[in-house]
PDB file of C-alpha atoms in Angstrom:
ATOM      1  CA  MET A  40     153.289 -41.539 -39.537  1.00 85.00           C
ATOM      2  CA  ALA A  41     153.313 -44.939 -37.819  1.00 89.00           C
ATOM      3  CA  THR A  42     153.641 -45.223 -34.039  1.00 96.00           C
ATOM      4  CA  PHE A  43     155.334 -48.103 -32.222  1.00 95.00           C
ATOM      5  CA  THR A  44     154.304 -49.298 -28.755  1.00 97.00           C
ATOM      6  CA  LYS A  45     156.097 -52.148 -26.947  1.00 98.00           C
ATOM      7  CA  GLN A  46     153.625 -54.508 -25.236  1.00 97.00           C
ATOM      8  CA  LYS A  47     153.723 -57.806 -23.380  1.00 98.00           C
ATOM      9  CA  LEU A  48     152.456 -60.969 -25.031  1.00 98.00           C
ATOM     10  CA  SER A  49     148.700 -61.095 -24.426  1.00 98.00           C
ATOM     11  CA  GLY A  50     148.978 -64.619 -22.971  1.00 98.00           C
ATOM     12  CA  SER A  51     151.390 -63.391 -20.296  1.00 98.00           C
ATOM     13  CA  THR A  52     150.513 -62.246 -16.795  1.00 97.00           C
ATOM     14  CA  ASP A  53     152.466 -59.102 -15.942  1.00 97.00           C
ATOM     15  CA  GLY A  54     155.068 -59.873 -18.644  1.00 96.00           C
ATOM     16  CA  LYS A  55     156.068 -63.185 -17.031  1.00 98.00           C
ATOM     17  CA  GLY A  56     156.857 -66.405 -18.873  1.00 98.00           C
ATOM     18  CA  ILE A  57     154.081 -68.549 -20.297  1.00 98.00           C
ATOM     19  CA  LYS A  58     154.486 -72.243 -19.435  1.00 98.00           C
ATOM     20  CA  ILE A  59     153.710 -74.569 -22.359  1.00 98.00           C
ATOM     21  CA  THR A  60     151.210 -77.046 -20.978  1.00 97.00           C
ATOM     22  CA  SER A  61     150.109 -78.708 -24.205  1.00 96.00           C
ATOM     23  CA  ASN A  62     151.719 -81.352 -26.390  1.00 94.00           C
ATOM     24  CA  THR A  63     148.966 -81.377 -29.000  1.00 88.00           C
ATOM     25  CA  GLY A  64     148.764 -79.301 -32.156  1.00 82.00           C
ATOM     26  CA  GLY A  65     145.620 -77.293 -32.769  1.00 81.00           C
ATOM     27  CA  SER A  66     145.012 -76.887 -29.044  1.00 84.00           C
ATOM     28  CA  GLY A  67     148.324 -75.455 -27.929  1.00 94.00           C
ATOM     29  CA  THR A  68     148.928 -72.993 -25.114  1.00 97.00           C
ATOM     30  CA  THR A  69     147.836 -69.475 -26.135  1.00 97.00           C
ATOM     31  CA  VAL A  70     150.822 -67.126 -26.324  1.00 98.00           C
ATOM     32  CA  HIS A  71     149.435 -64.020 -28.063  1.00 98.00           C
ATOM     33  CA  THR A  72     146.414 -62.677 -29.911  1.00 98.00           C
ATOM     34  CA  ALA A  73     147.312 -60.043 -32.504  1.00 98.00           C
ATOM     35  CA  VAL A  74     145.729 -56.635 -32.903  1.00 98.00           C
ATOM     36  CA  THR A  75     142.394 -56.666 -34.737  1.00 97.00           C
ATOM     37  CA  GLY A  76     141.966 -55.255 -38.218  1.00 96.00           C
ATOM     38  CA  THR A  77     144.193 -55.176 -41.264  1.00 95.00           C
ATOM     39  CA  THR A  78     145.783 -51.731 -40.979  1.00 95.00           C
ATOM     40  CA  ASP A  79     147.783 -52.066 -37.733  1.00 97.00           C
ATOM     41  CA  PHE A  80     149.964 -55.047 -36.877  1.00 97.00           C
ATOM     42  CA  ASP A  81     152.079 -56.657 -34.155  1.00 98.00           C
ATOM     43  CA  GLU A  82     155.749 -57.427 -34.659  1.00 98.00           C
ATOM     44  CA  VAL A  83     156.058 -60.598 -32.544  1.00 98.00           C
ATOM     45  CA  TRP A  84     159.229 -61.662 -30.686  1.00 98.00           C
ATOM     46  CA  ILE A  85     159.165 -64.980 -28.789  1.00 98.00           C
ATOM     47  CA  TYR A  86     161.951 -66.719 -26.859  1.00 98.00           C
ATOM     48  CA  ALA A  87     161.878 -70.079 -25.054  1.00 98.00           C
ATOM     49  CA  TYR A  88     163.626 -71.501 -22.001  1.00 98.00           C
ATOM     50  CA  ASN A  89     163.826 -75.264 -21.472  1.00 98.00           C
ATOM     51  CA  SER A  90     164.344 -76.233 -17.817  1.00 98.00           C
ATOM     52  CA  SER A  91     164.687 -79.983 -18.456  1.00 98.00           C
ATOM     53  CA  ALA A  92     167.916 -81.961 -18.822  1.00 98.00           C
ATOM     54  CA  SER A  93     167.146 -82.877 -22.458  1.00 98.00           C
ATOM     55  CA  SER A  94     166.326 -81.005 -25.645  1.00 98.00           C
ATOM     56  CA  VAL A  95     162.583 -80.422 -26.207  1.00 98.00           C
ATOM     57  CA  ASN A  96     160.857 -79.888 -29.552  1.00 98.00           C
ATOM     58  CA  VAL A  97     158.611 -76.811 -29.552  1.00 98.00           C
ATOM     59  CA  THR A  98     156.084 -75.928 -32.234  1.00 97.00           C
ATOM     60  CA  VAL A  99     154.702 -72.405 -32.549  1.00 98.00           C
ATOM     61  CA  GLU A 100     151.420 -72.155 -34.432  1.00 97.00           C
ATOM     62  CA  PHE A 101     151.697 -68.652 -35.902  1.00 97.00           C
ATOM     63  CA  GLY A 102     148.187 -67.518 -36.798  1.00 96.00           C
ATOM     64  CA  GLY A 103     147.007 -70.972 -37.861  1.00 95.00           C
ATOM     65  CA  VAL A 104     147.690 -74.695 -37.596  1.00 93.00           C
ATOM     66  CA  THR A 105     148.584 -75.697 -41.160  1.00 93.00           C
ATOM     67  CA  SER A 106     152.098 -77.099 -41.586  1.00 92.00           C
ATOM     68  CA  PRO A 107     154.334 -75.666 -42.920  1.00 93.00           C
ATOM     69  CA  ASP A 108     152.312 -72.500 -43.692  1.00 95.00           C
ATOM     70  CA  ASN A 109     151.676 -71.504 -40.059  1.00 96.00           C
ATOM     71  CA  THR A 110     154.078 -73.571 -37.965  1.00 97.00           C
ATOM     72  CA  ILE A 111     157.564 -72.910 -36.675  1.00 97.00           C
ATOM     73  CA  GLN A 112     159.313 -75.953 -35.217  1.00 97.00           C
ATOM     74  CA  GLN A 113     162.470 -75.718 -33.131  1.00 97.00           C
ATOM     75  CA  ALA A 114     164.448 -77.996 -30.852  1.00 98.00           C
ATOM     76  CA  VAL A 115     165.109 -75.986 -27.683  1.00 98.00           C
ATOM     77  CA  PRO A 116     168.364 -77.099 -26.014  1.00 98.00           C
ATOM     78  CA  ALA A 117     168.372 -78.078 -22.348  1.00 97.00           C
ATOM     79  CA  GLN A 118     169.063 -75.339 -19.811  1.00 96.00           C
ATOM     80  CA  SER A 119     170.778 -73.043 -22.320  1.00 94.00           C
ATOM     81  CA  GLY A 120     169.104 -69.708 -21.590  1.00 95.00           C
ATOM     82  CA  LEU A 121     166.628 -67.988 -23.843  1.00 98.00           C
ATOM     83  CA  TYR A 122     166.351 -69.390 -27.372  1.00 97.00           C
ATOM     84  CA  LEU A 123     164.809 -67.309 -30.172  1.00 98.00           C
ATOM     85  CA  LEU A 124     161.689 -68.884 -31.705  1.00 98.00           C
ATOM     86  CA  VAL A 125     159.960 -65.979 -33.496  1.00 98.00           C
ATOM     87  CA  PRO A 126     162.225 -63.165 -34.794  1.00 98.00           C
ATOM     88  CA  GLY A 127     159.897 -60.176 -35.108  1.00 98.00           C
ATOM     89  CA  LEU A 128     157.391 -61.546 -37.591  1.00 98.00           C
ATOM     90  CA  PRO A 129     154.299 -59.405 -38.346  1.00 98.00           C
ATOM     91  CA  LEU A 130     150.794 -60.540 -37.401  1.00 98.00           C
ATOM     92  CA  GLN A 131     147.387 -58.849 -37.499  1.00 98.00           C
ATOM     93  CA  ASN A 132     143.637 -59.324 -37.845  1.00 98.00           C
ATOM     94  CA  GLY A 133     143.191 -61.009 -34.435  1.00 98.00           C
ATOM     95  CA  ALA A 134     145.321 -64.012 -35.444  1.00 98.00           C
ATOM     96  CA  VAL A 135     146.333 -66.229 -32.518  1.00 98.00           C
ATOM     97  CA  VAL A 136     149.790 -67.591 -31.683  1.00 98.00           C
ATOM     98  CA  THR A 137     149.838 -70.871 -29.752  1.00 97.00           C
ATOM     99  CA  ALA A 138     152.613 -73.286 -28.814  1.00 98.00           C
ATOM    100  CA  PHE A 139     152.993 -76.924 -27.855  1.00 97.00           C
ATOM    101  CA  ALA A 140     156.005 -79.011 -26.847  1.00 98.00           C
ATOM    102  CA  SER A 141     157.100 -82.634 -26.981  1.00 97.00           C
ATOM    103  CA  VAL A 142     157.389 -82.519 -23.162  1.00 97.00           C
ATOM    104  CA  VAL A 143     154.897 -80.422 -21.180  1.00 97.00           C
ATOM    105  CA  ASN A 144     155.562 -78.147 -18.213  1.00 98.00           C
ATOM    106  CA  VAL A 145     159.325 -77.747 -18.827  1.00 98.00           C
ATOM    107  CA  VAL A 146     159.377 -74.954 -21.438  1.00 98.00           C
ATOM    108  CA  ALA A 147     158.341 -71.356 -20.816  1.00 98.00           C
ATOM    109  CA  VAL A 148     158.085 -68.735 -23.535  1.00 98.00           C
ATOM    110  CA  TYR A 149     158.843 -65.059 -23.055  1.00 98.00           C
ATOM    111  CA  GLY A 150     158.624 -62.126 -25.377  1.00 98.00           C
ATOM    112  CA  PHE A 151     156.946 -58.954 -26.479  1.00 98.00           C
ATOM    113  CA  VAL A 152     155.262 -57.320 -29.427  1.00 98.00           C
ATOM    114  CA  ASN A 153     155.915 -53.990 -31.041  1.00 98.00           C
ATOM    115  CA  ARG A 154     152.408 -52.776 -31.864  1.00 98.00           C
ATOM    116  CA  ILE A 155     152.613 -50.693 -35.028  1.00 97.00           C
ATOM    117  CA  ASP A 156     149.701 -48.346 -35.630  1.00 94.00           C
ATOM    118  CA  GLN A 157     149.533 -47.019 -39.174  1.00 86.00           C
TER     119      GLN A 157
END
């Protein structure tokens, strides 16, 4: 029977927000590194907050950098609370989630993973 364990994003310190400091694809800010192997997986939930006065485009590179295969692009409205970017998508095999934004240092991402051990 599978077990579920809620964990912070691996790129987070103490569960706090992760500030997006990159505006370049392929070298985005690291948000999470998935569990290794191909049996267990992480169900990834990521939200963003934009502190600027204007909308900011955020790109999440979900386990790779190829568009559109591995990228999720969203406009995050200005100062509108937490905005869902990744709605519980599964990831495994040590794949890395990174993010970059059209404006740096104004968007922070928050979230968690449900680690599912088979």
